[in-house]
PDB file of C-alpha atoms in Angstrom:
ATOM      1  CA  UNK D  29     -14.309  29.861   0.844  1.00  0.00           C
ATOM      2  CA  UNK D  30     -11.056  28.359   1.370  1.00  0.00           C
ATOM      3  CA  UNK D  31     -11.984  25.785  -1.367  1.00  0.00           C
ATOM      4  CA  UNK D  32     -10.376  28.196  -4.156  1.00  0.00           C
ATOM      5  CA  UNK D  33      -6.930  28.533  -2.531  1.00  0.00           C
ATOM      6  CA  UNK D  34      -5.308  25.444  -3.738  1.00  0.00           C
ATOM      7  CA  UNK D  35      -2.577  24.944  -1.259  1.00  0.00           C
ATOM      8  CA  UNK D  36      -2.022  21.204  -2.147  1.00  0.00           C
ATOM      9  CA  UNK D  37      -0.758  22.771  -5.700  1.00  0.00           C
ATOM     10  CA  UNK D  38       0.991  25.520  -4.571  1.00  0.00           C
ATOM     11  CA  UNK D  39       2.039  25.259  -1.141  1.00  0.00           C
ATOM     12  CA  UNK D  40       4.373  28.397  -1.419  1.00  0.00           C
ATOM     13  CA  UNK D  41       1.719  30.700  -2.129  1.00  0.00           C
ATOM     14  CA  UNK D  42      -0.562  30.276   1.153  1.00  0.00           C
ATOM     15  CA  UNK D  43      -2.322  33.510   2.705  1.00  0.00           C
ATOM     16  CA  UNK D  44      -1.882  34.469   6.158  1.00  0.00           C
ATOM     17  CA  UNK D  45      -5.040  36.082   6.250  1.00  0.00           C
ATOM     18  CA  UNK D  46      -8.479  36.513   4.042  1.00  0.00           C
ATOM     19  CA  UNK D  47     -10.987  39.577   4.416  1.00  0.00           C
ATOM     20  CA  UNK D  48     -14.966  38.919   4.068  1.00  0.00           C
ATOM     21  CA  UNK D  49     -17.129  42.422   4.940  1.00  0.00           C
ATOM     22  CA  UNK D  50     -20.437  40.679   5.717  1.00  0.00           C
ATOM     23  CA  UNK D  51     -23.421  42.979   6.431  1.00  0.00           C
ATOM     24  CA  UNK D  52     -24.373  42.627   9.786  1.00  0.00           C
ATOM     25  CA  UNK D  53     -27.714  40.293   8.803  1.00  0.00           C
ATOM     26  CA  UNK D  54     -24.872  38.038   7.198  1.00  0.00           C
ATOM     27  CA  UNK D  55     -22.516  38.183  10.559  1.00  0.00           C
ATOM     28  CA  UNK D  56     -25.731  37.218  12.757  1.00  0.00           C
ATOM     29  CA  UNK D  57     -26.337  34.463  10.250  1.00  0.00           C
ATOM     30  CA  UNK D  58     -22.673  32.801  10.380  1.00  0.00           C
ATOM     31  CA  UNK D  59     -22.489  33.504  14.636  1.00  0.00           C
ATOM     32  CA  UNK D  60     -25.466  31.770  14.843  1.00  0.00           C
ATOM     33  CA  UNK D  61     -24.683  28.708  12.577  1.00  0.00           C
ATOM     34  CA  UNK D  62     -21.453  28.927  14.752  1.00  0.00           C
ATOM     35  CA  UNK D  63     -22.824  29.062  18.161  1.00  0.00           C
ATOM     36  CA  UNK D  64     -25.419  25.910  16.957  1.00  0.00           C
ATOM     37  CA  UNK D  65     -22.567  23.565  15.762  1.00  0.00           C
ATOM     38  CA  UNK D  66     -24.227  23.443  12.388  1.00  0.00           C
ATOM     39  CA  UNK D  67     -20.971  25.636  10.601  1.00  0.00           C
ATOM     40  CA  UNK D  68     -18.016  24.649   8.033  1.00  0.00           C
ATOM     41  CA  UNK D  69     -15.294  22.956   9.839  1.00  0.00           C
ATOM     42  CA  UNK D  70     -11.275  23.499   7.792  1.00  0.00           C
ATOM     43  CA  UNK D  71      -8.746  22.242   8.766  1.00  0.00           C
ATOM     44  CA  UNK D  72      -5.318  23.744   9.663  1.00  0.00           C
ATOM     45  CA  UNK D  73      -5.058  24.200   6.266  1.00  0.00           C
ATOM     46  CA  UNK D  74      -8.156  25.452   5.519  1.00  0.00           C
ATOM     47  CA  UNK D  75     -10.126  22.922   3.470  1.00  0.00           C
ATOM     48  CA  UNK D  76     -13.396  22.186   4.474  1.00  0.00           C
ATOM     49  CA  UNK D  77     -14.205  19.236   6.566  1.00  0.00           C
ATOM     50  CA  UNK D  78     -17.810  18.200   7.039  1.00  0.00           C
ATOM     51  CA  UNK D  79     -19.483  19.686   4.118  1.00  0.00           C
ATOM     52  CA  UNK D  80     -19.367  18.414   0.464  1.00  0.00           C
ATOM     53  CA  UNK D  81     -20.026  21.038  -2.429  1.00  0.00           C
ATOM     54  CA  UNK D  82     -21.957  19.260  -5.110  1.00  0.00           C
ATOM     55  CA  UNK D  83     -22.531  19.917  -8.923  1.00  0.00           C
ATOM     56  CA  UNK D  84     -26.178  21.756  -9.136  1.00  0.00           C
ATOM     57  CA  UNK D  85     -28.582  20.394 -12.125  1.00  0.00           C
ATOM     58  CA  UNK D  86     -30.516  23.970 -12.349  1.00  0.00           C
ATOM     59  CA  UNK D  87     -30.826  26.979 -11.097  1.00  0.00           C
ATOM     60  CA  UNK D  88     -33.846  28.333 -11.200  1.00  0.00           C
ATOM     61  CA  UNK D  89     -35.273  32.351 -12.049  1.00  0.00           C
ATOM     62  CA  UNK D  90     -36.603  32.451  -8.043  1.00  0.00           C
ATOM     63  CA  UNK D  91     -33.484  31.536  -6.623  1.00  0.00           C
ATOM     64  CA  UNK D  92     -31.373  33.960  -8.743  1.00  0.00           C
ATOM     65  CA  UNK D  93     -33.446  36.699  -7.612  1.00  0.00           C
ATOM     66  CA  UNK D  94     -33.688  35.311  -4.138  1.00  0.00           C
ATOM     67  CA  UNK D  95     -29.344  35.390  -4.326  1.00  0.00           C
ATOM     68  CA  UNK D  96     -29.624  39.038  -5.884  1.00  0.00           C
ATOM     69  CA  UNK D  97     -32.090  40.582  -3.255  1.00  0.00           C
ATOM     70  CA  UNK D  98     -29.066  39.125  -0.869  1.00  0.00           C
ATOM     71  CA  UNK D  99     -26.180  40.656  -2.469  1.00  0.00           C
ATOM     72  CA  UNK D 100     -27.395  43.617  -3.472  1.00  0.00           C
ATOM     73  CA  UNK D 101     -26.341  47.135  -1.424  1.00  0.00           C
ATOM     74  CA  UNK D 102     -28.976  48.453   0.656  1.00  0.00           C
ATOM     75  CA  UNK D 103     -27.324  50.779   2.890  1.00  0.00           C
ATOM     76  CA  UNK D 104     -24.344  52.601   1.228  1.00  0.00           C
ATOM     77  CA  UNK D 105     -23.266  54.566   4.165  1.00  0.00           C
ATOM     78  CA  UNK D 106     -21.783  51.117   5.636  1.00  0.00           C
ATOM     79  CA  UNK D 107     -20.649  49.906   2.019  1.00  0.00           C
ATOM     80  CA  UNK D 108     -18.704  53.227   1.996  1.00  0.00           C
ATOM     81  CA  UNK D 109     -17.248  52.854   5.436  1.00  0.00           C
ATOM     82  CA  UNK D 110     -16.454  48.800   4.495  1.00  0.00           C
ATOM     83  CA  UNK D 111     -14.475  50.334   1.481  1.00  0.00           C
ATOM     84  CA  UNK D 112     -12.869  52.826   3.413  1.00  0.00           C
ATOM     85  CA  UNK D 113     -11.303  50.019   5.719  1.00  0.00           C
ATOM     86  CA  UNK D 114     -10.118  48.110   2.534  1.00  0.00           C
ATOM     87  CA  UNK D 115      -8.597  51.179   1.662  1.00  0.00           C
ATOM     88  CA  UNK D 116      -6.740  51.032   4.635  1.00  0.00           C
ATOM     89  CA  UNK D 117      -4.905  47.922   4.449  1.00  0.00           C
ATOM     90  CA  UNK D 118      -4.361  48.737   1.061  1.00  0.00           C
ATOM     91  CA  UNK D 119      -2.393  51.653   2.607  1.00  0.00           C
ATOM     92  CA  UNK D 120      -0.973  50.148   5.161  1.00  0.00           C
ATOM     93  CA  UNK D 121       0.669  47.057   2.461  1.00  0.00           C
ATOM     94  CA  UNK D 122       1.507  49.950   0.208  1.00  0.00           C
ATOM     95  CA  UNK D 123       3.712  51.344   2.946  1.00  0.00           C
ATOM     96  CA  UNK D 124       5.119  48.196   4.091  1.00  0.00           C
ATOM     97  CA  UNK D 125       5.758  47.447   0.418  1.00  0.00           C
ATOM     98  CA  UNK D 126       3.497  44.521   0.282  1.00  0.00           C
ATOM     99  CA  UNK D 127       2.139  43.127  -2.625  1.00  0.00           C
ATOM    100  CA  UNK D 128      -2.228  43.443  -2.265  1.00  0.00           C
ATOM    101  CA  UNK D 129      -3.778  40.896  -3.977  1.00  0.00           C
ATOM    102  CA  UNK D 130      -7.842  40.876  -4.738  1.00  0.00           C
ATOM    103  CA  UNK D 131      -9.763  38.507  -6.011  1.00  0.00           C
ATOM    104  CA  UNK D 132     -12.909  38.273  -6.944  1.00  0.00           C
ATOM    105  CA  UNK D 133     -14.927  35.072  -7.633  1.00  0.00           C
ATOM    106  CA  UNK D 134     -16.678  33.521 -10.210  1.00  0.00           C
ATOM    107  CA  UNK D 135     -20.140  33.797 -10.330  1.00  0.00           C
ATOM    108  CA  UNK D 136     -23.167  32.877 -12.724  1.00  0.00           C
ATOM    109  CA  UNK D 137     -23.531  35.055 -15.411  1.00  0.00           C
ATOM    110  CA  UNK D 138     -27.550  34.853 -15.145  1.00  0.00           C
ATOM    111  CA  UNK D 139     -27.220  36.552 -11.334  1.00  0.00           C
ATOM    112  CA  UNK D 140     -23.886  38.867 -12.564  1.00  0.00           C
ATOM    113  CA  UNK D 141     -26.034  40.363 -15.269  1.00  0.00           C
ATOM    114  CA  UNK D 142     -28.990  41.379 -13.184  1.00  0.00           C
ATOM    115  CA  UNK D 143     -26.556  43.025 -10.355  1.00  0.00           C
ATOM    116  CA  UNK D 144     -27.788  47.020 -10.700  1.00  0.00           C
ATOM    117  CA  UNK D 145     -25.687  49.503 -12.454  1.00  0.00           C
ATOM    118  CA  UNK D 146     -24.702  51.769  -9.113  1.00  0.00           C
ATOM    119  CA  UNK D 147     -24.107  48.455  -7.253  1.00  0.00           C
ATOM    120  CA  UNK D 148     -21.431  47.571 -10.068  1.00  0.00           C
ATOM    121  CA  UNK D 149     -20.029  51.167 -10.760  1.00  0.00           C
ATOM    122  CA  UNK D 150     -18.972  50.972  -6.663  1.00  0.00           C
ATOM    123  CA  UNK D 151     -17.416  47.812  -7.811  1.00  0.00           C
ATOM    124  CA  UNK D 152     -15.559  48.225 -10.323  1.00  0.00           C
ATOM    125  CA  UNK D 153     -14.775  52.072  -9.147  1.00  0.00           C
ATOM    126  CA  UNK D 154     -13.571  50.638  -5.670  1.00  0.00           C
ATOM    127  CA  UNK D 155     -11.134  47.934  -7.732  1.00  0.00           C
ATOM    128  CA  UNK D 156      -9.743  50.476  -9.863  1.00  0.00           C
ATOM    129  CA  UNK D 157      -8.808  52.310  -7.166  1.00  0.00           C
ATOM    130  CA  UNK D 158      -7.280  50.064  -5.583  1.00  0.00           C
ATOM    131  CA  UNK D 159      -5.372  48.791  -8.517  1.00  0.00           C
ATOM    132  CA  UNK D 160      -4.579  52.814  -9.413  1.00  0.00           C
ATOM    133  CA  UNK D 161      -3.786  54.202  -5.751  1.00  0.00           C
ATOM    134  CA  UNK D 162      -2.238  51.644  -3.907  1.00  0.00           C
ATOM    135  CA  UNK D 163      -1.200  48.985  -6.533  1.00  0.00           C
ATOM    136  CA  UNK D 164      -2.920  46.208  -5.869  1.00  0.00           C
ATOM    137  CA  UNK D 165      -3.048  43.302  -7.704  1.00  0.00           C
ATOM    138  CA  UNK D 166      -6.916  42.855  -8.688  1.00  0.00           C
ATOM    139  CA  UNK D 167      -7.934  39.385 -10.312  1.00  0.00           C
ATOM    140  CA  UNK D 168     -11.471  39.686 -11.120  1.00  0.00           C
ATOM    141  CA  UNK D 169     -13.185  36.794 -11.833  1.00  0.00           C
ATOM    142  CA  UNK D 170     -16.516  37.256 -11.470  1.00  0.00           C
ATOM    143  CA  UNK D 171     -17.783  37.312 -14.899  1.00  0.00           C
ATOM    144  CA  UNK D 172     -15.207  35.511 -16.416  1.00  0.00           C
ATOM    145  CA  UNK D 173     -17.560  32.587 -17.846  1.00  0.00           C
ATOM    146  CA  UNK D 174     -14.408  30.202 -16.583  1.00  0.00           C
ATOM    147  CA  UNK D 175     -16.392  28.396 -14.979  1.00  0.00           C
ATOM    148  CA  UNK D 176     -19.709  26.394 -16.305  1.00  0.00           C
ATOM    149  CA  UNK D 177     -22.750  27.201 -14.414  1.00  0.00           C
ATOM    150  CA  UNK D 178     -23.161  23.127 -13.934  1.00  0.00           C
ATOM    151  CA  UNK D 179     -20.009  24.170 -11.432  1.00  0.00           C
ATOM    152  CA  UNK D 180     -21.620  25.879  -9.056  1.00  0.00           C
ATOM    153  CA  UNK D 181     -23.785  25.094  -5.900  1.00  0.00           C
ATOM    154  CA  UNK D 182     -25.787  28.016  -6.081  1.00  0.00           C
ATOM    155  CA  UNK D 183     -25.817  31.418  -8.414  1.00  0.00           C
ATOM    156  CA  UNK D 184     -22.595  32.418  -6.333  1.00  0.00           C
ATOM    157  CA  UNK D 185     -20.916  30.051  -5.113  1.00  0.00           C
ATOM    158  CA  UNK D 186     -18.477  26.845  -6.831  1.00  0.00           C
ATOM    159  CA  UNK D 187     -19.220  23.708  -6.547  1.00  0.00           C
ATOM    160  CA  UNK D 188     -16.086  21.489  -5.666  1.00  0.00           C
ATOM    161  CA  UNK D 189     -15.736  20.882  -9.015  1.00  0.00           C
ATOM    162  CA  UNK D 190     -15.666  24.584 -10.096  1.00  0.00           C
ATOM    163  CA  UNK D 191     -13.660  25.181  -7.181  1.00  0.00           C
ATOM    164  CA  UNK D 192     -11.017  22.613  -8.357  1.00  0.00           C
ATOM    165  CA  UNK D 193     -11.623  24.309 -12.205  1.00  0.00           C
ATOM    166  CA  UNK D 194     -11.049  27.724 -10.341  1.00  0.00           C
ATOM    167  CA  UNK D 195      -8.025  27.047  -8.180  1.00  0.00           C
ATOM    168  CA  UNK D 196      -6.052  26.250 -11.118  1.00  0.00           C
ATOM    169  CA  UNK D 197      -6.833  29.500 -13.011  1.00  0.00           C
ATOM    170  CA  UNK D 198      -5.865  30.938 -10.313  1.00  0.00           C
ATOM    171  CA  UNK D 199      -2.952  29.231  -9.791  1.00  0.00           C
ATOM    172  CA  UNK D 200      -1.608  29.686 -13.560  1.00  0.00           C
ATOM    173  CA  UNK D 201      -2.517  33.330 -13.000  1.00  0.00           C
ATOM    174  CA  UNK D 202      -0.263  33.852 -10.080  1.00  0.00           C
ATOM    175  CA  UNK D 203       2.570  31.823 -11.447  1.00  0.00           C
ATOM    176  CA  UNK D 204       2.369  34.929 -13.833  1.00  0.00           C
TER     177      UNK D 204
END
């Protein structure tokens, strides 16, 4: 994930920290890939090591709903208390008067489109508040059609060519 953060192009803009709420099916998933040696490796940096993001030629209908079925909430209780803690350090850098940033990344339209309606309203609610409450910085970009879907490696994630096509849009942004 480290792929969009571009610190070869602006090395004064480099985050001390990154937040990723996994369910716990997804935190099993990474410890194990962790604990079996078969993981992403970064650098001190943060680039990616031993893994090459390639161009995709198709994705297909099954593996769009295959990437939805994975993404989509199923238990809104934890979603709620997940938000909750974003809410939190939201807080918290409001009172320290530091500047929140969120970003959201692209993703194919064709798996966007099919995410359901109360999945999306608890998006987009939880970003406006954010934005309106503690005056965060929100940079959505996931259904920005920035990026070609030839650019990604699957329905939701960039290639390292979209990544590349990302980081500077992002860069350009926060030059703003």
């Amino acid at each position: 994930y480290h792929l969009y953060m571009g610190y070869d192009e602006l090395p004064e803009w480099s985050p001390k920290y990154e937040l990723e709420i996994f369910t716990p099916t997804g935190v099993k998933e990474k410890l194990w890939q962790h604990l079996s040696g078969d993981y992403y490796k970064c650098d001190s940096t943060g680039w990616g090591i031993n893994f090459r993001a390639e161009d995709i030629i198709s994705v297909d209908e099954q593996k769009i709903a295959s990437r939805l079925d994975n993404l989509v909430c199923k238990n809104w209780s934890m979603a709620k208390n997940n938000r909750q803690k974003v809410y939190d350090i939201a807080a918290y850098c409001q009172r320290n008067h530091l500047t929140l940033y969120v970003v959201t990344t692209p993703v194919m339209h064709q798996l966007y489109s099919r995410f359901p309606r109360k999945d999306m309203q608890f998006i987009h609610d939880s970003l406006d508040t954010l934005q309106q409450c503690y005056d965060a910085v929100v940079l959505d970009y996931a259904d920005n059609h920035c990026i070609p879907a030839a650019h990604f490696t699957d329905a939701d994630h960039l290639s390292g060519t979209g990544a590349a096509r990302f980081t500077q849009l992002l860069n350009e942004r926060l030059k703003k």
